[in-house]
Coordinates of C-alpha atoms and ligand atoms in Angstrom, one line a residue:
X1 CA 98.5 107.1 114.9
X2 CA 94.6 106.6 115.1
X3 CA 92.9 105.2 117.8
X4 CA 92.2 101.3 117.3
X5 CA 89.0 100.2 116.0
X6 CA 87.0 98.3 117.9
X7 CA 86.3 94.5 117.0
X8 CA 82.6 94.0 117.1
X9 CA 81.1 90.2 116.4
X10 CA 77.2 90.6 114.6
X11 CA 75.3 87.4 115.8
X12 CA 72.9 87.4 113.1
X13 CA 71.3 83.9 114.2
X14 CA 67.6 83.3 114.2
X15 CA 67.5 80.4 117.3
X16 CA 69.4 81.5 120.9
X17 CA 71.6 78.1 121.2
X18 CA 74.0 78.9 118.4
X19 CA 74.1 82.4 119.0
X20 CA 75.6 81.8 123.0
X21 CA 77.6 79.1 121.6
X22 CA 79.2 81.5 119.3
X23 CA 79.2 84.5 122.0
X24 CA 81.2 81.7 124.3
X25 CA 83.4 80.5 121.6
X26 CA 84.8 84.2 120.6
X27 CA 83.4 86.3 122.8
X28 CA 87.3 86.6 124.3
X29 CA 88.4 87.4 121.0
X30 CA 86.4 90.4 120.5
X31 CA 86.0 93.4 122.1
X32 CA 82.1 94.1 121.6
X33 CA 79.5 91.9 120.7
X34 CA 76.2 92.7 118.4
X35 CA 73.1 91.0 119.1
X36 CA 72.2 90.4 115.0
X37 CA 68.5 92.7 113.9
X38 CA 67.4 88.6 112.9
X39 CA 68.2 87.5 117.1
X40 CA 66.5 90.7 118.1
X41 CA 63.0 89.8 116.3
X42 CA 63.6 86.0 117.0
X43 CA 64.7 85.9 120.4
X44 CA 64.2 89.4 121.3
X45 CA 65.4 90.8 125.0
X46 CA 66.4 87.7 126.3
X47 CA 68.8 87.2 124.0
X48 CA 70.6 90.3 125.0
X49 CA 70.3 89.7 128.5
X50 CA 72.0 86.1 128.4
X51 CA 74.9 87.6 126.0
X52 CA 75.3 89.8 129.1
X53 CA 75.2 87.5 131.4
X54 CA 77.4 85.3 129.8
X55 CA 79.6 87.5 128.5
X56 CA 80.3 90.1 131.5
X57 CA 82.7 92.1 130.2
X58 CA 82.4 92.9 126.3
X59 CA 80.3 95.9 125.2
X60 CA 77.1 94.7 123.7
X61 CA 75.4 96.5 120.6
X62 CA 71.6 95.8 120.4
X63 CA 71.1 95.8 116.5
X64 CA 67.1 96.8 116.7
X65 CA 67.5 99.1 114.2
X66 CA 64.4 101.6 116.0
X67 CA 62.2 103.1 113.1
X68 CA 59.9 104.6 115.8
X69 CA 59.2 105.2 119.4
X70 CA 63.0 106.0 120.1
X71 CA 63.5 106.6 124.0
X72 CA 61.1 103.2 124.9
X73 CA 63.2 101.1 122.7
X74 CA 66.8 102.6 123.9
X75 CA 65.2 102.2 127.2
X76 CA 64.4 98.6 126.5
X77 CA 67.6 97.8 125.3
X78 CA 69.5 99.5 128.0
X79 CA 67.6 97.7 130.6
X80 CA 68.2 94.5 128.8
X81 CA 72.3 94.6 129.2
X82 CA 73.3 96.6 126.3
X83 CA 75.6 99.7 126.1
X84 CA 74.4 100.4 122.1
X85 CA 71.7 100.2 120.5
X86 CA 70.6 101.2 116.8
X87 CA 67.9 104.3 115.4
X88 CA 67.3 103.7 111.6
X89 CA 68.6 106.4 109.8
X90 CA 65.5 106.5 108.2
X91 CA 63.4 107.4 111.7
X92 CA 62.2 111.0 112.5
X93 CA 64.3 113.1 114.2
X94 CA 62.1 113.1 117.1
X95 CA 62.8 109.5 117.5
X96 CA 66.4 109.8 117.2
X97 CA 66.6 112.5 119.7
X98 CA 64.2 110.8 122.3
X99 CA 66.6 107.7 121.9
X100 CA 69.8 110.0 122.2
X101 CA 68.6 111.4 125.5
X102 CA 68.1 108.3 127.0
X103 CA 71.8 106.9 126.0
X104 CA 72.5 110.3 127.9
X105 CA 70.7 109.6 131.2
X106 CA 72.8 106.3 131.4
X107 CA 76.4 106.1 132.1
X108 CA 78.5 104.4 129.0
X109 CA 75.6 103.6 126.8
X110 CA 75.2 105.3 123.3
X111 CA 72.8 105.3 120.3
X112 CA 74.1 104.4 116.8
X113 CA 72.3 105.8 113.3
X114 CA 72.2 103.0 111.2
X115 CA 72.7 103.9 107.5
X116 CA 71.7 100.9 105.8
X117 CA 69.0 102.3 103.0
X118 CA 69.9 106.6 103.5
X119 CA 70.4 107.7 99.8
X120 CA 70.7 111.6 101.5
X121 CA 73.5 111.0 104.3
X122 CA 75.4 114.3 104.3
X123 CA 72.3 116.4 103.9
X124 CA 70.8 114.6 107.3
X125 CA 74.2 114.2 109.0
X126 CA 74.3 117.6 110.4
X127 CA 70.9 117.6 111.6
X128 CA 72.0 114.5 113.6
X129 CA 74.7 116.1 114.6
X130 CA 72.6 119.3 116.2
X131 CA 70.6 117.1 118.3
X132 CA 74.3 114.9 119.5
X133 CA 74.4 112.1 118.2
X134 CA 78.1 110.9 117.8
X135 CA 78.0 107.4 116.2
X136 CA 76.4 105.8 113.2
X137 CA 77.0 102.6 111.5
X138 CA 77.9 102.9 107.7
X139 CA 76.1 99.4 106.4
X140 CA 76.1 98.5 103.0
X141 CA 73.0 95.6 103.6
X142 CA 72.9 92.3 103.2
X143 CA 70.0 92.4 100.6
X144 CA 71.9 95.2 98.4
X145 CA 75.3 93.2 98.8
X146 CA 73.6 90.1 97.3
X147 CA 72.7 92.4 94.2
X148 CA 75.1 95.1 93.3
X149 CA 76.2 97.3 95.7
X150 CA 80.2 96.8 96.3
X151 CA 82.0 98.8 98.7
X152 CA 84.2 101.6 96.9
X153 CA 86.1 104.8 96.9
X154 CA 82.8 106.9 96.7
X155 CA 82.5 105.4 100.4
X156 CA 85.4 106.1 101.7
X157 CA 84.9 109.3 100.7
X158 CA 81.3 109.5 102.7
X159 CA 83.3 108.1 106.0
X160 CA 85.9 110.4 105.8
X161 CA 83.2 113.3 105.5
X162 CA 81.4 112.2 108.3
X163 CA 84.0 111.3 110.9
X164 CA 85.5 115.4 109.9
X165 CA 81.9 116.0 111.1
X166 CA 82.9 114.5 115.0
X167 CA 81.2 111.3 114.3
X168 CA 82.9 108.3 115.3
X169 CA 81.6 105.7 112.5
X170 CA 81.6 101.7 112.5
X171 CA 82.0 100.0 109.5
X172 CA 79.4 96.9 108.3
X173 CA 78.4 94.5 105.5
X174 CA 79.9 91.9 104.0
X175 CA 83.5 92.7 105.6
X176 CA 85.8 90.0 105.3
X177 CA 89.8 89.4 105.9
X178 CA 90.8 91.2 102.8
X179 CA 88.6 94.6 103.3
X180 CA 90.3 95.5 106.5
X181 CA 93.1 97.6 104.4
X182 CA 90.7 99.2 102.6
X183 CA 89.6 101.1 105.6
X184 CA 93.5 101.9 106.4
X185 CA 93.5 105.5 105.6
X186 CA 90.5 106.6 107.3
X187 CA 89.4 106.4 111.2
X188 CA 86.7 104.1 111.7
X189 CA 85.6 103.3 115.2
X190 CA 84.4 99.9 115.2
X191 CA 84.8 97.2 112.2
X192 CA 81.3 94.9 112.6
X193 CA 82.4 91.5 111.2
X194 CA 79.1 88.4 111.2
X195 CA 79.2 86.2 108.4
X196 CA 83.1 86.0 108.0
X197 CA 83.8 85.2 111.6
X198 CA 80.5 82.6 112.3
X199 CA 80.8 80.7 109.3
X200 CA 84.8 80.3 109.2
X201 CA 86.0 76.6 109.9
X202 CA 87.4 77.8 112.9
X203 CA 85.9 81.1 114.1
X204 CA 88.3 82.0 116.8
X205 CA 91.3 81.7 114.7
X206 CA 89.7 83.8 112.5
X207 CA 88.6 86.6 114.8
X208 CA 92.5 86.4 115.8
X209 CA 93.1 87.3 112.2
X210 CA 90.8 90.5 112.1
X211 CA 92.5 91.6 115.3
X212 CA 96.1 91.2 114.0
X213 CA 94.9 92.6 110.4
X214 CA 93.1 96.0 113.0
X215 CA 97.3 96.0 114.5
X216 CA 98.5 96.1 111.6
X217 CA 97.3 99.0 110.1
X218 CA 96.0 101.0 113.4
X219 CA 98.4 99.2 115.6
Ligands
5RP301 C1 72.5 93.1 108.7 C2 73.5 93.4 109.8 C3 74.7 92.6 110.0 O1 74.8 92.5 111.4 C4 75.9 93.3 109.4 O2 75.8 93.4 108.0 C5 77.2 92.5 109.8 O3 77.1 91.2 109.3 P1 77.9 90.7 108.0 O4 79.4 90.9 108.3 O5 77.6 89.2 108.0 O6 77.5 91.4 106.8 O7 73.2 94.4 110.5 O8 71.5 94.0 108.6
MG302 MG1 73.8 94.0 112.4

């Protein structure tokens, strides 16, 4: 049986209050929590260092999303209280590897590729893979979910391909209840849910739901 996937809670809020609310209310519930790209322009650092504080002992992704200047921005995240933080897939590979090296000096704290927007992903896979990198986040994006783009069998077939490559892939955008089986037969890492767990009439009830869907079919 596969490892688990982690359960990972995006706090894509614009204002501080609502997201630590939110962090409080189902922070338990979850095993890592994302401080949302939107909270990270809004609210910035501070937003990641009061999710720590007030939530000591879940992992916490920094969702910055780094086109450029790599190492300062891990570094700035890192000092902040995160473990992860993101490199846009779409950044040199000089940035990605100055902001894998400094995930490396640290103890526990990692760099994710985010995918959202890479039409090309095996062909620059494996030259993220030569400099280290081990996790990326497969993200179909908000704005191309609100047009076309629905998840299918065509990206499966991309996650399977990249986790045989030694990458250890999360899975983002748009996930609800119902798309946790489709994930079944492959080995994701972490399963990012936002929307479907913040706007549910009772958020920790439902993040009880992802978790027993995640036993279910990696249990
Ligand atoms: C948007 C993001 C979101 O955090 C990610 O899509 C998860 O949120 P949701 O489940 O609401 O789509 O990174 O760029
Ligand atoms: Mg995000």
């Amino acid at each position: 049986m596969a490892k688990k996937p982690i359960l990972q809670l995006a706090l894509d809020y614009v204002e501080m209050a609502p997201a630590l609310a939110m962090a409080q209310l189902v922070g338990k519930e979850v095993e890592a929590i994302e401080i949302g790209t939107p909270l990270t322009k809004a609210a910035g650092m501070l937003a990641v260092r009061t999710v720590r504080h007030l939530c000591p002992n879940n992992i916490i992704l920094a969702d910055v999303k780094t086109p450029d200047v790599g190492g300062l921005e891990a570094k700035i995240c890192f000092d902040a209280g995160a473990n992860w933080m993101t490199v846009l897939g779409a950044a040199p590979l000089a940035t990605v590897r100055l902001a894998y090296e400094e995930a490396e000096n640290r103890d526990g704290h990692e760099m994710f590729i985010e995918l959202t927007g890479v039409r090309d992903i095996m062909a620059r896979a494996s030259e993220w893979r030569d400099i280290g990198v081990e996790r990326m986040v497969y993200h179909r994006g908000w704005d191309e979910g609100n047009t076309s783009r629905i998840w299918g069998a065509d990206d499966l077939d991309t996650i399977g391909q990249l986790i045989e490559m030694g990458f250890q892939v999360s899975v983002a955008g748009g996930l609800g209840l119902d798309m946790v089986r489709f994930f079944k037969d492959v080995d994701i890492s972490v399963l990012v849910i936002g929307r479907a767990i913040r706007e549910a009439a009772d958020p920790i009830a439902e993040a009880k739901k992802f978790s027993e869907e995640i036993n279910k079919y990696w249990g």
